[in-house]
PDB file of C-alpha atoms in Angstrom:
ATOM      1  CA  MET A 244       0.001   0.023  -0.041  1.00 71.00           C
ATOM      2  CA  VAL A 245       1.354   3.365  -0.973  1.00 74.00           C
ATOM      3  CA  LYS A 246       1.763   5.812   1.919  1.00 92.00           C
ATOM      4  CA  GLN A 247       0.566   9.334   0.989  1.00 95.00           C
ATOM      5  CA  LEU A 248       1.104  12.699   2.655  1.00 94.00           C
ATOM      6  CA  GLN A 249      -1.663  15.260   2.174  1.00 96.00           C
ATOM      7  CA  ILE A 250       0.211  18.520   1.770  1.00 96.00           C
ATOM      8  CA  ARG A 251      -1.004  21.112   4.218  1.00 94.00           C
ATOM      9  CA  SER A 252       1.533  23.749   3.275  1.00 96.00           C
ATOM     10  CA  ILE A 253       4.879  24.180   1.680  1.00 97.00           C
ATOM     11  CA  SER A 254       8.036  26.312   2.515  1.00 96.00           C
ATOM     12  CA  PHE A 255      11.096  27.001   0.320  1.00 97.00           C
ATOM     13  CA  ASP A 256      14.763  27.212   0.791  1.00 95.00           C
ATOM     14  CA  THR A 257      16.931  29.806  -0.834  1.00 95.00           C
ATOM     15  CA  SER A 258      18.625  27.103  -2.936  1.00 94.00           C
ATOM     16  CA  PHE A 259      15.294  26.122  -4.461  1.00 96.00           C
ATOM     17  CA  LEU A 260      14.105  29.651  -5.188  1.00 97.00           C
ATOM     18  CA  LEU A 261      17.526  30.523  -6.867  1.00 97.00           C
ATOM     19  CA  LYS A 262      17.840  27.385  -8.925  1.00 96.00           C
ATOM     20  CA  ASN A 263      18.002  28.164 -12.625  1.00 95.00           C
ATOM     21  CA  ASP A 264      15.781  25.278 -13.794  1.00 96.00           C
ATOM     22  CA  SER A 265      12.600  25.008 -15.557  1.00 97.00           C
ATOM     23  CA  PHE A 266      11.555  22.218 -13.235  1.00 97.00           C
ATOM     24  CA  VAL A 267      11.394  24.726 -10.328  1.00 98.00           C
ATOM     25  CA  ASP A 268       8.921  26.731 -12.436  1.00 97.00           C
ATOM     26  CA  ARG A 269       6.932  23.552 -13.192  1.00 98.00           C
ATOM     27  CA  VAL A 270       6.658  22.949  -9.414  1.00 98.00           C
ATOM     28  CA  MET A 271       5.490  26.495  -8.936  1.00 98.00           C
ATOM     29  CA  GLU A 272       2.715  26.067 -11.575  1.00 98.00           C
ATOM     30  CA  VAL A 273       1.518  22.914  -9.962  1.00 98.00           C
ATOM     31  CA  LEU A 274       1.344  24.681  -6.467  1.00 98.00           C
ATOM     32  CA  VAL A 275      -0.727  27.468  -8.052  1.00 98.00           C
ATOM     33  CA  ARG A 276      -2.989  25.123 -10.004  1.00 97.00           C
ATOM     34  CA  ASP A 277      -3.753  23.017  -6.889  1.00 97.00           C
ATOM     35  CA  HIS A 278      -4.027  25.967  -4.501  1.00 97.00           C
ATOM     36  CA  ILE A 279      -1.350  24.722  -2.055  1.00 97.00           C
ATOM     37  CA  ALA A 280      -0.595  27.166   0.773  1.00 97.00           C
ATOM     38  CA  CYS A 281       3.010  28.411   0.357  1.00 98.00           C
ATOM     39  CA  PHE A 282       5.242  30.060   2.823  1.00 97.00           C
ATOM     40  CA  VAL A 283       8.795  31.474   3.032  1.00 97.00           C
ATOM     41  CA  THR A 284      10.655  31.987   6.324  1.00 94.00           C
ATOM     42  CA  SER A 285      11.936  35.365   7.319  1.00 93.00           C
ATOM     43  CA  THR A 286      15.406  33.753   7.264  1.00 92.00           C
ATOM     44  CA  VAL A 287      15.078  32.895   3.576  1.00 95.00           C
ATOM     45  CA  ALA A 288      13.716  36.184   2.729  1.00 95.00           C
ATOM     46  CA  SER A 289      16.665  37.848   4.515  1.00 95.00           C
ATOM     47  CA  GLU A 290      19.158  35.545   2.758  1.00 95.00           C
ATOM     48  CA  LEU A 291      17.725  36.507  -0.640  1.00 97.00           C
ATOM     49  CA  GLU A 292      18.098  40.254   0.076  1.00 96.00           C
ATOM     50  CA  GLN A 293      21.546  39.845   1.520  1.00 96.00           C
ATOM     51  CA  LEU A 294      22.794  37.836  -1.421  1.00 96.00           C
ATOM     52  CA  ARG A 295      21.551  40.654  -3.682  1.00 96.00           C
ATOM     53  CA  VAL A 296      22.978  43.512  -1.666  1.00 96.00           C
ATOM     54  CA  TRP A 297      26.436  41.853  -1.446  1.00 95.00           C
ATOM     55  CA  GLY A 298      26.518  41.114  -5.119  1.00 95.00           C
ATOM     56  CA  ARG A 299      26.487  37.331  -4.600  1.00 96.00           C
ATOM     57  CA  ILE A 300      23.551  37.075  -6.936  1.00 97.00           C
ATOM     58  CA  THR A 301      22.502  39.220  -9.852  1.00 96.00           C
ATOM     59  CA  GLU A 302      19.493  41.522  -9.828  1.00 96.00           C
ATOM     60  CA  SER A 303      17.791  39.452 -12.425  1.00 97.00           C
ATOM     61  CA  THR A 304      18.349  36.228 -10.303  1.00 97.00           C
ATOM     62  CA  HIS A 305      16.914  38.073  -7.246  1.00 97.00           C
ATOM     63  CA  LYS A 306      13.957  39.223  -9.186  1.00 97.00           C
ATOM     64  CA  LYS A 307      13.317  35.756 -10.510  1.00 97.00           C
ATOM     65  CA  ALA A 308      13.297  34.336  -6.989  1.00 98.00           C
ATOM     66  CA  ILE A 309      10.942  37.108  -5.851  1.00 97.00           C
ATOM     67  CA  LYS A 310       8.670  36.563  -8.811  1.00 98.00           C
ATOM     68  CA  ARG A 311       8.399  32.880  -7.955  1.00 98.00           C
ATOM     69  CA  LEU A 312       7.290  33.768  -4.428  1.00 97.00           C
ATOM     70  CA  ILE A 313       4.748  36.212  -5.633  1.00 97.00           C
ATOM     71  CA  HIS A 314       3.384  33.773  -8.179  1.00 97.00           C
ATOM     72  CA  VAL A 315       2.525  31.167  -5.502  1.00 98.00           C
ATOM     73  CA  HIS A 316       1.337  33.899  -3.051  1.00 97.00           C
ATOM     74  CA  ALA A 317       3.863  32.899  -0.436  1.00 97.00           C
ATOM     75  CA  THR A 318       3.469  34.373   2.973  1.00 96.00           C
ATOM     76  CA  VAL A 319       6.523  35.249   5.158  1.00 95.00           C
ATOM     77  CA  ILE A 320       6.526  33.236   8.382  1.00 92.00           C
ATOM     78  CA  ASP A 321       8.700  33.480  11.513  1.00 81.00           C
ATOM     79  CA  PHE A 322       8.923  31.940  15.007  1.00 69.00           C
ATOM     80  CA  LYS A 323       7.900  34.761  17.301  1.00 68.00           C
ATOM     81  CA  ASN A 324       8.887  33.339  20.658  1.00 61.00           C
ATOM     82  CA  GLN A 325      12.582  34.231  20.526  1.00 65.00           C
ATOM     83  CA  LEU A 326      13.543  32.367  23.810  1.00 58.00           C
ATOM     84  CA  LEU A 327      12.014  29.039  22.638  1.00 63.00           C
ATOM     85  CA  SER A 328      13.078  29.614  19.055  1.00 68.00           C
ATOM     86  CA  GLU A 329      16.735  29.998  20.315  1.00 75.00           C
ATOM     87  CA  ALA A 330      16.407  26.822  22.428  1.00 75.00           C
ATOM     88  CA  LEU A 331      14.959  24.797  19.536  1.00 79.00           C
ATOM     89  CA  GLY A 332      17.582  26.252  17.143  1.00 79.00           C
ATOM     90  CA  GLN A 333      20.374  25.200  19.549  1.00 82.00           C
ATOM     91  CA  ALA A 334      18.829  21.701  19.670  1.00 82.00           C
ATOM     92  CA  CYS A 335      18.968  21.576  15.880  1.00 84.00           C
ATOM     93  CA  ILE A 336      22.542  22.834  15.778  1.00 83.00           C
ATOM     94  CA  ARG A 337      23.679  20.261  18.333  1.00 83.00           C
ATOM     95  CA  SER A 338      21.986  17.463  16.419  1.00 81.00           C
ATOM     96  CA  MET A 339      23.682  18.626  13.144  1.00 82.00           C
ATOM     97  CA  GLU A 340      27.068  18.784  14.836  1.00 83.00           C
ATOM     98  CA  GLU A 341      26.497  15.170  16.038  1.00 83.00           C
ATOM     99  CA  TYR A 342      26.713  14.269  12.286  1.00 78.00           C
ATOM    100  CA  GLY A 343      29.850  16.233  11.763  1.00 79.00           C
ATOM    101  CA  ILE A 344      28.332  19.386  10.171  1.00 79.00           C
ATOM    102  CA  PRO A 345      30.005  22.467  11.462  1.00 82.00           C
ATOM    103  CA  ARG A 346      27.844  24.949  13.483  1.00 82.00           C
ATOM    104  CA  ASN A 347      28.558  27.879  11.257  1.00 82.00           C
ATOM    105  CA  HIS A 348      27.165  25.927   8.205  1.00 78.00           C
ATOM    106  CA  VAL A 349      23.777  25.211   9.762  1.00 82.00           C
ATOM    107  CA  ILE A 350      22.633  28.241  11.843  1.00 83.00           C
ATOM    108  CA  ASN A 351      20.342  29.621   9.128  1.00 86.00           C
ATOM    109  CA  ASP A 352      19.380  26.090   8.132  1.00 85.00           C
ATOM    110  CA  CYS A 353      18.161  25.408  11.657  1.00 85.00           C
ATOM    111  CA  ASN A 354      16.253  28.756  11.891  1.00 85.00           C
ATOM    112  CA  ILE A 355      14.418  27.744   8.717  1.00 87.00           C
ATOM    113  CA  LEU A 356      13.593  24.277  10.004  1.00 85.00           C
ATOM    114  CA  VAL A 357      12.403  25.570  13.402  1.00 84.00           C
ATOM    115  CA  SER A 358      10.168  28.301  11.774  1.00 86.00           C
ATOM    116  CA  SER A 359       8.730  25.828   9.310  1.00 88.00           C
ATOM    117  CA  LEU A 360       7.952  23.243  12.011  1.00 85.00           C
ATOM    118  CA  LYS A 361       6.387  25.774  14.370  1.00 83.00           C
ATOM    119  CA  ASN A 362       4.076  27.189  11.603  1.00 85.00           C
ATOM    120  CA  GLY A 363       2.729  23.699  10.714  1.00 85.00           C
ATOM    121  CA  VAL A 364       4.500  23.360   7.284  1.00 91.00           C
ATOM    122  CA  ASN A 365       4.638  19.735   6.277  1.00 92.00           C
ATOM    123  CA  LEU A 366       6.650  19.952   3.058  1.00 93.00           C
ATOM    124  CA  PHE A 367       9.931  21.770   2.485  1.00 92.00           C
ATOM    125  CA  LEU A 368      11.456  22.209  -0.995  1.00 93.00           C
ATOM    126  CA  SER A 369      15.313  22.613  -1.209  1.00 91.00           C
ATOM    127  CA  GLU A 370      18.230  21.769  -3.494  1.00 90.00           C
ATOM    128  CA  ASP A 371      20.620  21.789  -0.560  1.00 84.00           C
ATOM    129  CA  PHE A 372      21.908  18.365   0.821  1.00 74.00           C
ATOM    130  CA  HIS A 373      21.731  19.666   4.380  1.00 65.00           C
ATOM    131  CA  PHE A 374      17.885  19.627   3.858  1.00 74.00           C
ATOM    132  CA  THR A 375      17.371  16.624   1.597  1.00 74.00           C
ATOM    133  CA  SER A 376      19.460  13.992   3.435  1.00 74.00           C
ATOM    134  CA  ALA A 377      18.448  11.338   5.864  1.00 75.00           C
ATOM    135  CA  ILE A 378      20.474  13.288   8.490  1.00 73.00           C
ATOM    136  CA  THR A 379      18.000  16.175   8.414  1.00 77.00           C
ATOM    137  CA  LYS A 380      15.114  13.756   8.898  1.00 79.00           C
ATOM    138  CA  GLU A 381      16.791  12.685  12.187  1.00 81.00           C
ATOM    139  CA  VAL A 382      17.490  16.319  13.198  1.00 81.00           C
ATOM    140  CA  ILE A 383      13.823  17.220  12.612  1.00 81.00           C
ATOM    141  CA  THR A 384      12.810  14.384  14.914  1.00 81.00           C
ATOM    142  CA  LYS A 385      15.084  15.649  17.637  1.00 81.00           C
ATOM    143  CA  VAL A 386      13.796  19.234  17.300  1.00 81.00           C
ATOM    144  CA  LYS A 387      10.255  18.063  17.407  1.00 79.00           C
ATOM    145  CA  SER A 388      10.977  16.041  20.549  1.00 79.00           C
ATOM    146  CA  ALA A 389      12.592  19.076  22.199  1.00 75.00           C
ATOM    147  CA  ALA A 390       9.616  21.234  21.280  1.00 73.00           C
ATOM    148  CA  CYS A 391       6.819  18.887  22.207  1.00 72.00           C
ATOM    149  CA  THR A 392       6.467  19.938  25.810  1.00 69.00           C
ATOM    150  CA  GLU A 393       5.841  23.595  24.922  1.00 67.00           C
ATOM    151  CA  TYR A 394       4.098  23.207  21.558  1.00 66.00           C
ATOM    152  CA  HIS A 395       1.924  20.160  21.532  1.00 63.00           C
ATOM    153  CA  LEU A 396       1.017  20.667  17.891  1.00 60.00           C
ATOM    154  CA  MET A 397       4.525  19.965  17.047  1.00 65.00           C
ATOM    155  CA  CYS A 398       4.482  16.617  18.737  1.00 68.00           C
ATOM    156  CA  ASP A 399       2.688  14.861  15.870  1.00 70.00           C
ATOM    157  CA  SER A 400       3.792  17.174  13.017  1.00 74.00           C
ATOM    158  CA  LYS A 401       5.663  15.828  10.041  1.00 82.00           C
ATOM    159  CA  LEU A 402       8.003  17.841   7.920  1.00 87.00           C
ATOM    160  CA  TYR A 403       9.481  16.191   4.815  1.00 91.00           C
ATOM    161  CA  SER A 404      12.330  17.978   3.031  1.00 91.00           C
ATOM    162  CA  ILE A 405      12.781  17.125  -0.584  1.00 93.00           C
ATOM    163  CA  ASP A 406      14.233  18.416  -3.764  1.00 95.00           C
ATOM    164  CA  THR A 407      12.500  19.470  -7.036  1.00 96.00           C
ATOM    165  CA  LYS A 408      12.911  16.170  -8.845  1.00 96.00           C
ATOM    166  CA  THR A 409      11.614  14.135  -5.929  1.00 95.00           C
ATOM    167  CA  PHE A 410       8.573  16.556  -5.693  1.00 97.00           C
ATOM    168  CA  LEU A 411       7.751  16.136  -9.362  1.00 97.00           C
ATOM    169  CA  ASP A 412       8.052  12.322  -9.247  1.00 97.00           C
ATOM    170  CA  ALA A 413       6.104  11.985  -5.998  1.00 97.00           C
ATOM    171  CA  TYR A 414       3.369  14.630  -6.333  1.00 98.00           C
ATOM    172  CA  SER A 415      -0.267  13.951  -7.416  1.00 96.00           C
ATOM    173  CA  LYS A 416      -3.298  16.106  -6.716  1.00 95.00           C
ATOM    174  CA  GLY A 417      -2.264  17.629  -3.445  1.00 96.00           C
ATOM    175  CA  THR A 418      -0.558  14.623  -2.078  1.00 97.00           C
ATOM    176  CA  ILE A 419       3.144  13.198  -1.969  1.00 97.00           C
ATOM    177  CA  ASP A 420       3.928   9.530  -2.338  1.00 97.00           C
ATOM    178  CA  LEU A 421       6.047   8.982   0.775  1.00 95.00           C
ATOM    179  CA  ASP A 422       7.518   5.724  -0.607  1.00 94.00           C
ATOM    180  CA  ILE A 423       9.269   7.739  -3.295  1.00 95.00           C
ATOM    181  CA  VAL A 424      10.357  10.346  -0.816  1.00 93.00           C
ATOM    182  CA  GLN A 425      11.830   7.671   1.570  1.00 89.00           C
ATOM    183  CA  SER A 426      13.543   5.758  -1.258  1.00 90.00           C
ATOM    184  CA  ARG A 427      15.223   8.960  -2.437  1.00 86.00           C
ATOM    185  CA  THR A 428      16.189   9.979   1.142  1.00 78.00           C
ATOM    186  CA  LYS A 429      17.865   6.535   1.818  1.00 55.00           C
ATOM    187  CA  ARG A 430      19.634   6.745  -1.560  1.00 51.00           C
ATOM    188  CA  ASN A 431      20.947  10.266  -0.627  1.00 50.00           C
ATOM    189  CA  LYS A 432      22.354   8.862   2.624  1.00 47.00           C
ATOM    190  CA  LYS A 433      23.841   5.810   1.088  1.00 39.00           C
ATOM    191  CA  ASN A 434      25.448   7.682  -1.954  1.00 43.00           C
ATOM    192  CA  ARG A 435      26.911  10.410  -0.023  1.00 42.00           C
ATOM    193  CA  SER A 436      30.281   9.982   1.660  1.00 40.00           C
ATOM    194  CA  PRO A 437      30.821  11.494   5.141  1.00 41.00           C
ATOM    195  CA  ASN A 438      33.553  13.771   3.824  1.00 41.00           C
ATOM    196  CA  GLN A 439      31.274  15.534   1.317  1.00 39.00           C
TER     197      GLN A 439
END
């Protein structure tokens, strides 16, 4: 029996929004067509602006990312409780460090994960290995566990982090085939050496 996830809402990573690929635009068209609620964390919105200001992306690349967000009517979300947000962010960072990922590489990633979880997002689109690997699945479980006592809604929440190709292969009429997602996640973990 195929396990399905009914998509409640989707959030995006900077890497997804900046990817120069027509498949990203196909994903956006599907989300609009099927009226899927879309969000972007304040961390991602800030990253896009900083990349533009510091000249790390061109003005046209920045405009394209913003146009994608406008097209899907994405709303900016954040985690308002700074104290708890900091605690959950630290739990995420510690968990990532257990897998050998340096703290300075994941601070924004953890802020994005925590904001997405707290706001009830159940699907996250990214092209970054930090987000689409089996490691991140385990990190999300640890963050949810740390948050469960304060935010009961997070206890049973599910957040799946996938890339563009996995989404297009697994998506059908507002649902995601979790067998496809899990097979790709396992493959990511197996094919990736610890030094990469």
